Short mmCIF file of C-alpha atoms in Angstrom, two decimals:
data_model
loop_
_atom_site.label_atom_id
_atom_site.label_comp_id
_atom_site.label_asym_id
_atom_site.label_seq_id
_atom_site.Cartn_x
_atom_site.Cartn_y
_atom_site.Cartn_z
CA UNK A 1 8.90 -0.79 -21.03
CA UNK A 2 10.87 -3.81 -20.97
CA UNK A 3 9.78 -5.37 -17.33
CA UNK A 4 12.24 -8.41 -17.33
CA UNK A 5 15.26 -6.02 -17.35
CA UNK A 6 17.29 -6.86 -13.87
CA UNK A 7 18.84 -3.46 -12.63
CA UNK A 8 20.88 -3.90 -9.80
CA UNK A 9 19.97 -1.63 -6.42
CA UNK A 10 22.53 -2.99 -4.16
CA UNK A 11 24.87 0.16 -3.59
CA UNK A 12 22.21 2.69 -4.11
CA UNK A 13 21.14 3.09 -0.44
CA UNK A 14 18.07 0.96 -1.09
CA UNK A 15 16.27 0.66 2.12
CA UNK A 16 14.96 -3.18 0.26
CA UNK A 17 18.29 -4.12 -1.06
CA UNK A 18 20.54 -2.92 1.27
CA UNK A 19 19.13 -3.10 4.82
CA UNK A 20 18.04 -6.57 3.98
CA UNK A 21 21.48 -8.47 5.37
CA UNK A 22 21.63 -6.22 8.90
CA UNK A 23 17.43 -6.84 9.68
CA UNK A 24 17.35 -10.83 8.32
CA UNK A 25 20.46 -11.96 7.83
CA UNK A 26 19.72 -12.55 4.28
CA UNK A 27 22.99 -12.34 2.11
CA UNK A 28 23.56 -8.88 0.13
CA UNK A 29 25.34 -10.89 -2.54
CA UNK A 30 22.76 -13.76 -3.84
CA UNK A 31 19.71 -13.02 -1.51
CA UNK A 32 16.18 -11.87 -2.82
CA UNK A 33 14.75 -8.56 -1.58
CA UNK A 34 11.00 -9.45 -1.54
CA UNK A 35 9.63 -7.16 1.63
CA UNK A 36 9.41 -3.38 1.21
CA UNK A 37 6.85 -2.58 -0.97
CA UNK A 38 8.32 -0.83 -3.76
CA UNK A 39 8.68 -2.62 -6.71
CA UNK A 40 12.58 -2.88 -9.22
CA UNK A 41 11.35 -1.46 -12.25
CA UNK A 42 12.17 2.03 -13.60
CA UNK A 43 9.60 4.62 -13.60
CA UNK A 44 7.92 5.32 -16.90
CA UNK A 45 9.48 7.41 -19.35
CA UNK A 46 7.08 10.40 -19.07
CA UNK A 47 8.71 10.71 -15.13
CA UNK A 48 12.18 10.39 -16.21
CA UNK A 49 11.71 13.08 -19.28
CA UNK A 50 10.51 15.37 -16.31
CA UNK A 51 12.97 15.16 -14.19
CA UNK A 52 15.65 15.48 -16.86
CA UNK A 53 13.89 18.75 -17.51
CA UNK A 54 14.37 19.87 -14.33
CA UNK A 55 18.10 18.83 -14.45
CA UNK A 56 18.73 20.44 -16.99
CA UNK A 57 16.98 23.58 -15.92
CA UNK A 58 19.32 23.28 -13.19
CA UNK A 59 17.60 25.79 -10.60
CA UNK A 60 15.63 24.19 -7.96
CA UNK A 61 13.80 26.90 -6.44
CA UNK A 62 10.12 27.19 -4.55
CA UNK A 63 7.40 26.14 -6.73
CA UNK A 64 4.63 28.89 -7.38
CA UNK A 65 2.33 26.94 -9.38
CA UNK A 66 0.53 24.44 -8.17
CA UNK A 67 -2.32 24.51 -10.97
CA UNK A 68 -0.72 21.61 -13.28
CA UNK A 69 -0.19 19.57 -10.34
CA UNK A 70 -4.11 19.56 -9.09
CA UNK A 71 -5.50 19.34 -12.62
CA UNK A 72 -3.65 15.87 -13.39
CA UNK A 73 -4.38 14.63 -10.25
CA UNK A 74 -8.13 15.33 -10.98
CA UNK A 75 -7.72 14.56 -13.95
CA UNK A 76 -6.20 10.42 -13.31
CA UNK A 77 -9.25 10.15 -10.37
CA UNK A 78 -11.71 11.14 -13.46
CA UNK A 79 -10.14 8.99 -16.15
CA UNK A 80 -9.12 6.50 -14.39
CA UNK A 81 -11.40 6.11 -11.09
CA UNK A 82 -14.83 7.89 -12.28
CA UNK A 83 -14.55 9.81 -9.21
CA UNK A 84 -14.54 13.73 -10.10
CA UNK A 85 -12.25 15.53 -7.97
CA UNK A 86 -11.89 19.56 -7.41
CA UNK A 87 -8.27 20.41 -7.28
CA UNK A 88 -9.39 22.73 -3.59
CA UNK A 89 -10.05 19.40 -2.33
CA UNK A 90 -6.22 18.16 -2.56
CA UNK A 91 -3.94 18.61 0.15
CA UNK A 92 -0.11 17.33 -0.05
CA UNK A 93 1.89 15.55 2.44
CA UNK A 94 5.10 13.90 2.44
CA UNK A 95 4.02 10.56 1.90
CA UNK A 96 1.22 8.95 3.10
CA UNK A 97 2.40 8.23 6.29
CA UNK A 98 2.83 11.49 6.97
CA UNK A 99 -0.97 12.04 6.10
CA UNK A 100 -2.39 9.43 8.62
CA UNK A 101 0.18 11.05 11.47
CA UNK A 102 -1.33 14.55 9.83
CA UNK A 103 -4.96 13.25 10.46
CA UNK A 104 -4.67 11.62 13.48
CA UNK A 105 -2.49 14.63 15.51
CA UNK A 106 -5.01 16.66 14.30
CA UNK A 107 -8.97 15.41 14.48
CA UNK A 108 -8.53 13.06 17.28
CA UNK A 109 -7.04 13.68 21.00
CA UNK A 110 -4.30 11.81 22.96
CA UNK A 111 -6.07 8.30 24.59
CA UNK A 112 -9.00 8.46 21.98
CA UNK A 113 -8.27 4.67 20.03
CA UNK A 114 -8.44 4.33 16.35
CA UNK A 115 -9.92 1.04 14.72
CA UNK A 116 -7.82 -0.93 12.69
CA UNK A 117 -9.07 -4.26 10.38
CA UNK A 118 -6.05 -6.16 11.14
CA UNK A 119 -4.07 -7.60 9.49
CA UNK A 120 -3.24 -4.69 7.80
CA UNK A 121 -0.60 -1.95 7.01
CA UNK A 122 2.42 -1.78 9.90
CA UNK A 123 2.51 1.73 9.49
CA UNK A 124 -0.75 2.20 10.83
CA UNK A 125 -0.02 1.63 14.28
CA UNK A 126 3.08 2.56 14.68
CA UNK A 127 2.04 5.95 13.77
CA UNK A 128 -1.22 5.86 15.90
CA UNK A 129 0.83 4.97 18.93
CA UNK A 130 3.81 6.91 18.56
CA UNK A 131 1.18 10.19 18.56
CA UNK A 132 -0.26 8.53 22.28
CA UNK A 133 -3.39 7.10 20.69
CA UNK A 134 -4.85 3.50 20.87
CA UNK A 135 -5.39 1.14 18.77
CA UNK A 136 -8.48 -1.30 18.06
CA UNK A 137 -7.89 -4.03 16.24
CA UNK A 138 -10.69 -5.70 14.67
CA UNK A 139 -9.55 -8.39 13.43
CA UNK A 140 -10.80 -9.61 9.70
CA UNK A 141 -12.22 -12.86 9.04
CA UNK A 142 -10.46 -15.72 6.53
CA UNK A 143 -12.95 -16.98 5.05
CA UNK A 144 -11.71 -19.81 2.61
CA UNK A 145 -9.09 -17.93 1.80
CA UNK A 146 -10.69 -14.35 1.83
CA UNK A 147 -11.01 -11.46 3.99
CA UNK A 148 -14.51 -10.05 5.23
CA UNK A 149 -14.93 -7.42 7.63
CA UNK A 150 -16.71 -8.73 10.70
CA UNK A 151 -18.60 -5.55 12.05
CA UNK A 152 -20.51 -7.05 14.93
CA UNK A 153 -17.32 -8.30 16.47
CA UNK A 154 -15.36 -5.04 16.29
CA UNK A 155 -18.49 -3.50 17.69
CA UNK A 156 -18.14 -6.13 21.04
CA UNK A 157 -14.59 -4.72 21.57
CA UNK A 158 -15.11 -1.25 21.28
CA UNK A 159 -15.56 1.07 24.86
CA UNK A 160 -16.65 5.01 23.37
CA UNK A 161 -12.98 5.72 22.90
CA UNK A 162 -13.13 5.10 19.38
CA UNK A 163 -12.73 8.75 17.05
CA UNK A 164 -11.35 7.20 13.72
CA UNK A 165 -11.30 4.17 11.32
CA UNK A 166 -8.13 3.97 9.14
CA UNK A 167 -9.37 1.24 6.47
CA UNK A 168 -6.88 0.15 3.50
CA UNK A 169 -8.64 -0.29 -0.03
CA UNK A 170 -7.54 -2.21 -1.61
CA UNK A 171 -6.28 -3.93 1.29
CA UNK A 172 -2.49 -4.58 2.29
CA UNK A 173 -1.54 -7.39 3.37
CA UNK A 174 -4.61 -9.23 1.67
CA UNK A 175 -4.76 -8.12 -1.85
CA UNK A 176 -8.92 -7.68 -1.34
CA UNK A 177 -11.18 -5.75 -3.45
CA UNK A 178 -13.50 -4.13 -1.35
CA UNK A 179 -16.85 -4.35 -2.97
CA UNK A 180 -19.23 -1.84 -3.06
CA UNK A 181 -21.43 -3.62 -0.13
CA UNK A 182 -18.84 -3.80 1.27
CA UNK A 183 -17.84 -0.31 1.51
CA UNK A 184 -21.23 1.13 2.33
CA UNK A 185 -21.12 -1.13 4.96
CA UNK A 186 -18.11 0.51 6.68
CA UNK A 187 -19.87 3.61 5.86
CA UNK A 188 -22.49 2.51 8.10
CA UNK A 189 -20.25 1.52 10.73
CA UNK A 190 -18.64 5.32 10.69
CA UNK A 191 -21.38 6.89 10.93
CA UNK A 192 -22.90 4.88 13.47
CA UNK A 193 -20.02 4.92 15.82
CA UNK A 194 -19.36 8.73 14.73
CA UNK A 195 -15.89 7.93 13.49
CA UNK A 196 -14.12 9.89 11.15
CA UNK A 197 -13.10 7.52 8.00
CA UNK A 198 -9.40 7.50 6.78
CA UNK A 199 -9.91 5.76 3.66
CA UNK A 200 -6.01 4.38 2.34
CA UNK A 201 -6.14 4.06 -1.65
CA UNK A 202 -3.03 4.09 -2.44
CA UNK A 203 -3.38 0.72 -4.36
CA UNK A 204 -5.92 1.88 -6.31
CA UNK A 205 -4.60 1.79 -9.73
CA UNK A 206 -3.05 -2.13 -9.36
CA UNK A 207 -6.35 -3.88 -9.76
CA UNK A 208 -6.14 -7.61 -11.99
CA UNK A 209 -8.86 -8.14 -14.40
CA UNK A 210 -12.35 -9.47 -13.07
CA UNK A 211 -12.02 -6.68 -10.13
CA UNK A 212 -12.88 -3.17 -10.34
CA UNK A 213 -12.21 -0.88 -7.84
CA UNK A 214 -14.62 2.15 -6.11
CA UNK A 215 -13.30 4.74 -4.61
CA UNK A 216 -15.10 5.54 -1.05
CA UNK A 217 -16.95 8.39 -2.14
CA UNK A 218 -18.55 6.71 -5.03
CA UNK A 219 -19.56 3.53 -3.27
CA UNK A 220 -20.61 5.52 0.00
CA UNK A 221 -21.56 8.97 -1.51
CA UNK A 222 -22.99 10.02 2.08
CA UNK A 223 -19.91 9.65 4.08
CA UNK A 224 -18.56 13.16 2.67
CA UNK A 225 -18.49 15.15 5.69
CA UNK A 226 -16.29 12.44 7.81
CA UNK A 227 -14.43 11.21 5.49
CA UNK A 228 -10.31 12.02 4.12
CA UNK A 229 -9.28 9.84 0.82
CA UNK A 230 -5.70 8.97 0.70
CA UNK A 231 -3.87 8.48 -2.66
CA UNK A 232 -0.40 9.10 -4.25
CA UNK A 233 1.58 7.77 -7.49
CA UNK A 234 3.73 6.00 -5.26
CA UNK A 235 3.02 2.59 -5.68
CA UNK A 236 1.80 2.98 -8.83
CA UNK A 237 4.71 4.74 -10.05
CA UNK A 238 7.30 3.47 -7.99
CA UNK A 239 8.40 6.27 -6.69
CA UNK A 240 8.10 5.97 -2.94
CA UNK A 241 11.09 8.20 -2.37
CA UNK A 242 10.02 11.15 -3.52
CA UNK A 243 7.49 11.22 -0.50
CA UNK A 244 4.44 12.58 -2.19
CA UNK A 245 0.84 11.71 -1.47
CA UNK A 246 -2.15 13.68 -1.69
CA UNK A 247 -5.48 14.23 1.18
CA UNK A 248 -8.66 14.57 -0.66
CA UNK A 249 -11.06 16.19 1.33
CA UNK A 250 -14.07 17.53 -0.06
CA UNK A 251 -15.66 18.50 3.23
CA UNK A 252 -14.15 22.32 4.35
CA UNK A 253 -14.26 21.97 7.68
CA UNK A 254 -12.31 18.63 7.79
CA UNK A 255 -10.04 20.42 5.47
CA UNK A 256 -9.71 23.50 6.76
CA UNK A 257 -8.54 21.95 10.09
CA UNK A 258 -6.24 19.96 8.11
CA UNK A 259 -4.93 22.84 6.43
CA UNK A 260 -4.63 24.96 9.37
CA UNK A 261 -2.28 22.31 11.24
CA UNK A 262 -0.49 21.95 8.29
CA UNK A 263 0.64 25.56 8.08
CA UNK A 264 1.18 25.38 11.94
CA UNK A 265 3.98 22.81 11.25
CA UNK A 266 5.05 24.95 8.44
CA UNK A 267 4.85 21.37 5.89
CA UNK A 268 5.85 21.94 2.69
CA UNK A 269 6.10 19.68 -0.62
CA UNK A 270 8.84 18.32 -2.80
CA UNK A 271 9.31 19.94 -5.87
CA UNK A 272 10.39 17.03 -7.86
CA UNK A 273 7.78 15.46 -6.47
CA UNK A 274 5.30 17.30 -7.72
CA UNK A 275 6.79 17.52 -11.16
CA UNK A 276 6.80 13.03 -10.79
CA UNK A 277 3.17 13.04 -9.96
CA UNK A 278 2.42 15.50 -13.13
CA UNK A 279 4.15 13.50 -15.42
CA UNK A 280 2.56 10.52 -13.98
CA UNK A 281 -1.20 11.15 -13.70
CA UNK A 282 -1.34 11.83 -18.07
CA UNK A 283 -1.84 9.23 -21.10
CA UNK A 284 1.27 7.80 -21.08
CA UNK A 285 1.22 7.15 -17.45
CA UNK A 286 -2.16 5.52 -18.40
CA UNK A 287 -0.78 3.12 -21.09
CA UNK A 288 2.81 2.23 -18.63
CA UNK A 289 0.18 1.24 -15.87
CA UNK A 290 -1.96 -0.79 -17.60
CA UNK A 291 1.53 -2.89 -19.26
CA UNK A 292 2.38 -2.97 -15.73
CA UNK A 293 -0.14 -4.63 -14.09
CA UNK A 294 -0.35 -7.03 -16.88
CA UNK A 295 2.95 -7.95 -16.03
CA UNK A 296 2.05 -8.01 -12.20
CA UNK A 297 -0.47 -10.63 -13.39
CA UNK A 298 1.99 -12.86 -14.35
CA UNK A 299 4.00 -12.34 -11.99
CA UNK A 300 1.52 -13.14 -9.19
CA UNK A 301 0.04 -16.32 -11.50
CA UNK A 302 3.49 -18.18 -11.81
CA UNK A 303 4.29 -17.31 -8.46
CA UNK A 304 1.07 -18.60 -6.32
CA UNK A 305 1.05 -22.24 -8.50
CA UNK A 306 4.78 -22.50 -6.81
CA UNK A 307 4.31 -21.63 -3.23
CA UNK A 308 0.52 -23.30 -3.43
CA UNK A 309 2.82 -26.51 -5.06
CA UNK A 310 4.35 -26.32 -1.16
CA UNK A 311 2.17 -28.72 0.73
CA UNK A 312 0.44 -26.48 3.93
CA UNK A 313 1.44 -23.80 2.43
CA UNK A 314 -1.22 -21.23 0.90
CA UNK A 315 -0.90 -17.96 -0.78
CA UNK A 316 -4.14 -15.33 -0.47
CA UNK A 317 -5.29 -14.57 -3.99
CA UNK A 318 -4.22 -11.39 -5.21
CA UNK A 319 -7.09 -8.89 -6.44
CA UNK A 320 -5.24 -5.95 -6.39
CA UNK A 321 -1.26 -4.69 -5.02
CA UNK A 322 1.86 -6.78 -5.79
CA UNK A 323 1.76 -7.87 -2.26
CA UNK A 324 1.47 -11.44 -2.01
CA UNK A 325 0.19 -12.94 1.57
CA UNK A 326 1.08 -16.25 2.41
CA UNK A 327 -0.07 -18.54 5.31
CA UNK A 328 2.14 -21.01 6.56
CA UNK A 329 0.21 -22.55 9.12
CA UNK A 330 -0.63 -25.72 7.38
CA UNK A 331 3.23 -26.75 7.25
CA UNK A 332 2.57 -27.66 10.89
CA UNK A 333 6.07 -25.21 11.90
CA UNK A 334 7.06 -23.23 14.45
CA UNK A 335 7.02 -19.74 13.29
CA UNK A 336 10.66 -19.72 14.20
CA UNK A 337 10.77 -22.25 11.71
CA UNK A 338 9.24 -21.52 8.26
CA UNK A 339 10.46 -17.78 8.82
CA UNK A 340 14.84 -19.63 9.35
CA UNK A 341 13.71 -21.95 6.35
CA UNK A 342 12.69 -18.57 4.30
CA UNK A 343 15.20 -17.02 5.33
CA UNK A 344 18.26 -18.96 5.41
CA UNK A 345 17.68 -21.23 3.50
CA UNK A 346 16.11 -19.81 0.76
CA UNK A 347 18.24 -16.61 0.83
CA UNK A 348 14.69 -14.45 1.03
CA UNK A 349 13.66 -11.29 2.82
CA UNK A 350 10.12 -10.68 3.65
CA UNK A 351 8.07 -9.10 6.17
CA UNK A 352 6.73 -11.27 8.83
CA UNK A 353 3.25 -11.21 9.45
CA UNK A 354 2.96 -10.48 13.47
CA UNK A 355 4.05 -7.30 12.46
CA UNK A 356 0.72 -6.56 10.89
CA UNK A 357 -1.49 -6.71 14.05
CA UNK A 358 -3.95 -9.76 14.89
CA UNK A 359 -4.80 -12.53 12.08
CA UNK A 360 -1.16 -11.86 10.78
CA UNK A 361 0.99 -14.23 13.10
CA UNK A 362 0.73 -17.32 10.47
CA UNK A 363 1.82 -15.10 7.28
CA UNK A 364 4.94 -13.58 5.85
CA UNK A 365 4.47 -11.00 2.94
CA UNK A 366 6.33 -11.49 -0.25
CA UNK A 367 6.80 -8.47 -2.79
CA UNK A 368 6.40 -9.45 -6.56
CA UNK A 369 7.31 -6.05 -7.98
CA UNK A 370 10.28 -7.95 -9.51
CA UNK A 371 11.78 -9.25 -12.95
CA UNK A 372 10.04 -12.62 -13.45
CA UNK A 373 13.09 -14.27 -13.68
CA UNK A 374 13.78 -13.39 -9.94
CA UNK A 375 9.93 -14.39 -9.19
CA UNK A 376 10.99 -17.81 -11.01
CA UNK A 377 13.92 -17.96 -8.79
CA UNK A 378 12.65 -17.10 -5.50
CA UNK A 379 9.96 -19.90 -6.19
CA UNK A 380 12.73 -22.66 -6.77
CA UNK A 381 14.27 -21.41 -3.60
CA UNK A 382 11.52 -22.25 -1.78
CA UNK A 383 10.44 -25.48 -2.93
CA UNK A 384 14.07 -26.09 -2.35
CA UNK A 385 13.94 -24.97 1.41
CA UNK A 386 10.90 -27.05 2.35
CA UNK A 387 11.72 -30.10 0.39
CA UNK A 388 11.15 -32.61 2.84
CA UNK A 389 6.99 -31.61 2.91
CA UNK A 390 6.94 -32.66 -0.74
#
């Protein structure tokens, strides 16, 4: 896989690429897409041999069949996690999204509140809102440049009201590793507060070296019975737009439920997604991820010694995603201002960081799922477009 290849997306009804003019004002022609989080490389070959298969099969009826799917998917969490998954266990939504709406219309009842370590995901509560539920923020600590979880302050805020905790590991916007004590501490916190645990993995395989990540059950093997994993080859893969993720629920009650308001709504799956996520979850998807996040490594290296170059302006280290946070609070701007300088001036889209809940109002989000050339260039651009702090 050549990574450095630039493939133009303009044109192709990219939501990144070409919604980025109308919602910033960031020029189509020369501007840098660097805000929804999937990345510009091609899929590996092992997902575009499958769905030339199916192309040239050229039938696209209902799939009968789901045994292939289930077994790779227990298969990556094995090889690739150490976490052994029964294929029973694995519900599929359309996306991940879909999964926390799925969860939340489901196991918890309009006013209950859901708690939310902000910053984190958008998605979250938009979703948890839209459905008539609250949300809790509990907002993380920066701790020289780190995020902790702060449990006895989320515990001062909460009223009874609370039914579910929706945590993201490895965690978006922040690029944290949760450690294990970590983990088993929010494990604590469930079961003490007799939440249900939404546990967001979808980040799971883009870990940089020195960090390992556990999945939930592993690091908290007692949380079982409240507890729904979310994963999907989305990220990973980059391929968002096939809408696929998976609920792993080992408990049957929580899955039954699950199941049963699934068939209510009459949800079914995407067929090429399903053959995407078999292709994916095998050896060769195995050797493409680990070239990619080497890659990603770079990527992330050359770009935080240019933005950290910026004086008052500091980029998160990334353990894991290709979501860089940066904080431009030191610059001593309005937020009006560093977000025109980005912006305009630099020709950049990125998501602003109010949008991900309290702790967030300081940061904008920069995607480096990108050719390193463009990484190099959207660096010069903004050294460039706050010039006058050098």
């Amino acid at each position: 896989m050549n990574f450095d290849d630039i493939i133009d997306r303009r044109g192709h009804l990219s939501s990144k690429w070409d919604m980025m003019e109308k919602n910033y004002g960031v020029p189509a022609d020369d501007g840098l897409a660097m805000w929804v989080a999937d990345m510009d490389f091609r899929s590996p070959d092992c997902i575009q041999d499958a769905v030339r298969a199916k192309l040239e099969h050229g039938i696209y009826g209902y799939l009968g069949d789901y045994g292939p799917y289930t077994s790779a998917i227990a298969w990556w969490m094995e090889n690739r996690h150490g976490w052994q998954v029964e294929p029973d266990w694995i519900l599929t939504t359309t996306g991940l999204c879909n999964a926390v709406g799925l969860a939340v219309d489901t196991l918890t009842n309009p006013g209950d509140s859901v708690v939310l370590f902000t910053p984190v995901y958008h998605a979250f509560a938009r979703v948890i809102r839209a459905a008539g539920r609250n949300v809790l923020e509990c907002p993380l600590v920066n701790e020289n440049g780190r995020y902790r979880m702060d449990f006895d302050a989320c515990e001062s805020l909460m009223n009874g009201k609370e039914k579910m905790l929706i945590l993201c590991s490895p965690h978006n916007p922040g690029g944290r590793v949760w450690s294990k004590d970590e983990l088993r501490a929010v494990g604590d916190f469930a079961r003490r507060h007799d939440l249900l645990l939404i546990s967001d993995e979808v980040h799971h395989d883009l870990v940089y070296p020195g960090q390992t990540h556990t999945p939930m059950p592993l690091a908290d093997p007692g949380i079982a019975d409240r507890l729904i994993m979310l994963t999907a080859p989305s990220k990973t893969f980059n391929i968002a737009g096939t809408h696929t993720g998976q609920m792993i629920v080992s408990n049957d009650t929580l899955r039954g439920q699950l199941k049963a308001r699934m068939s209510a709504l009459s949800l079914g799956t995407h067929d090429f997604g399903i053959a995407m996520t078999t292709a994916a979850y095998s050896p060769e998807g195995a050797a493409w991820v680990d070239e990619l996040v080497a890659y990603l490594d770079g990527n992330r290296k050359l770009f935080d010694e240019g933005v950290n170059a910026i004086p008052g302006v500091t980029s998160m280290p990334l353990e894991a995603t290709y979501l860089s946070w940066v904080d431009f609070s030191g610059t001593g701007m309005t937020r009006e201002e560093y977000k025109r300088r980005v912006n305009k001036d630099a020709r950049i889209a990125v998501n602003y960081g109010s949008t991900f809940g309290s702790g967030g109002e300081t940061f904008l989000r920069f995607n480096l799922g990108m050719p390193r050339a463009q990484i190099a260039e959207a660096v010069e651009r903004l050294q460039a477009a706050f010039a006058d702090l050098q």
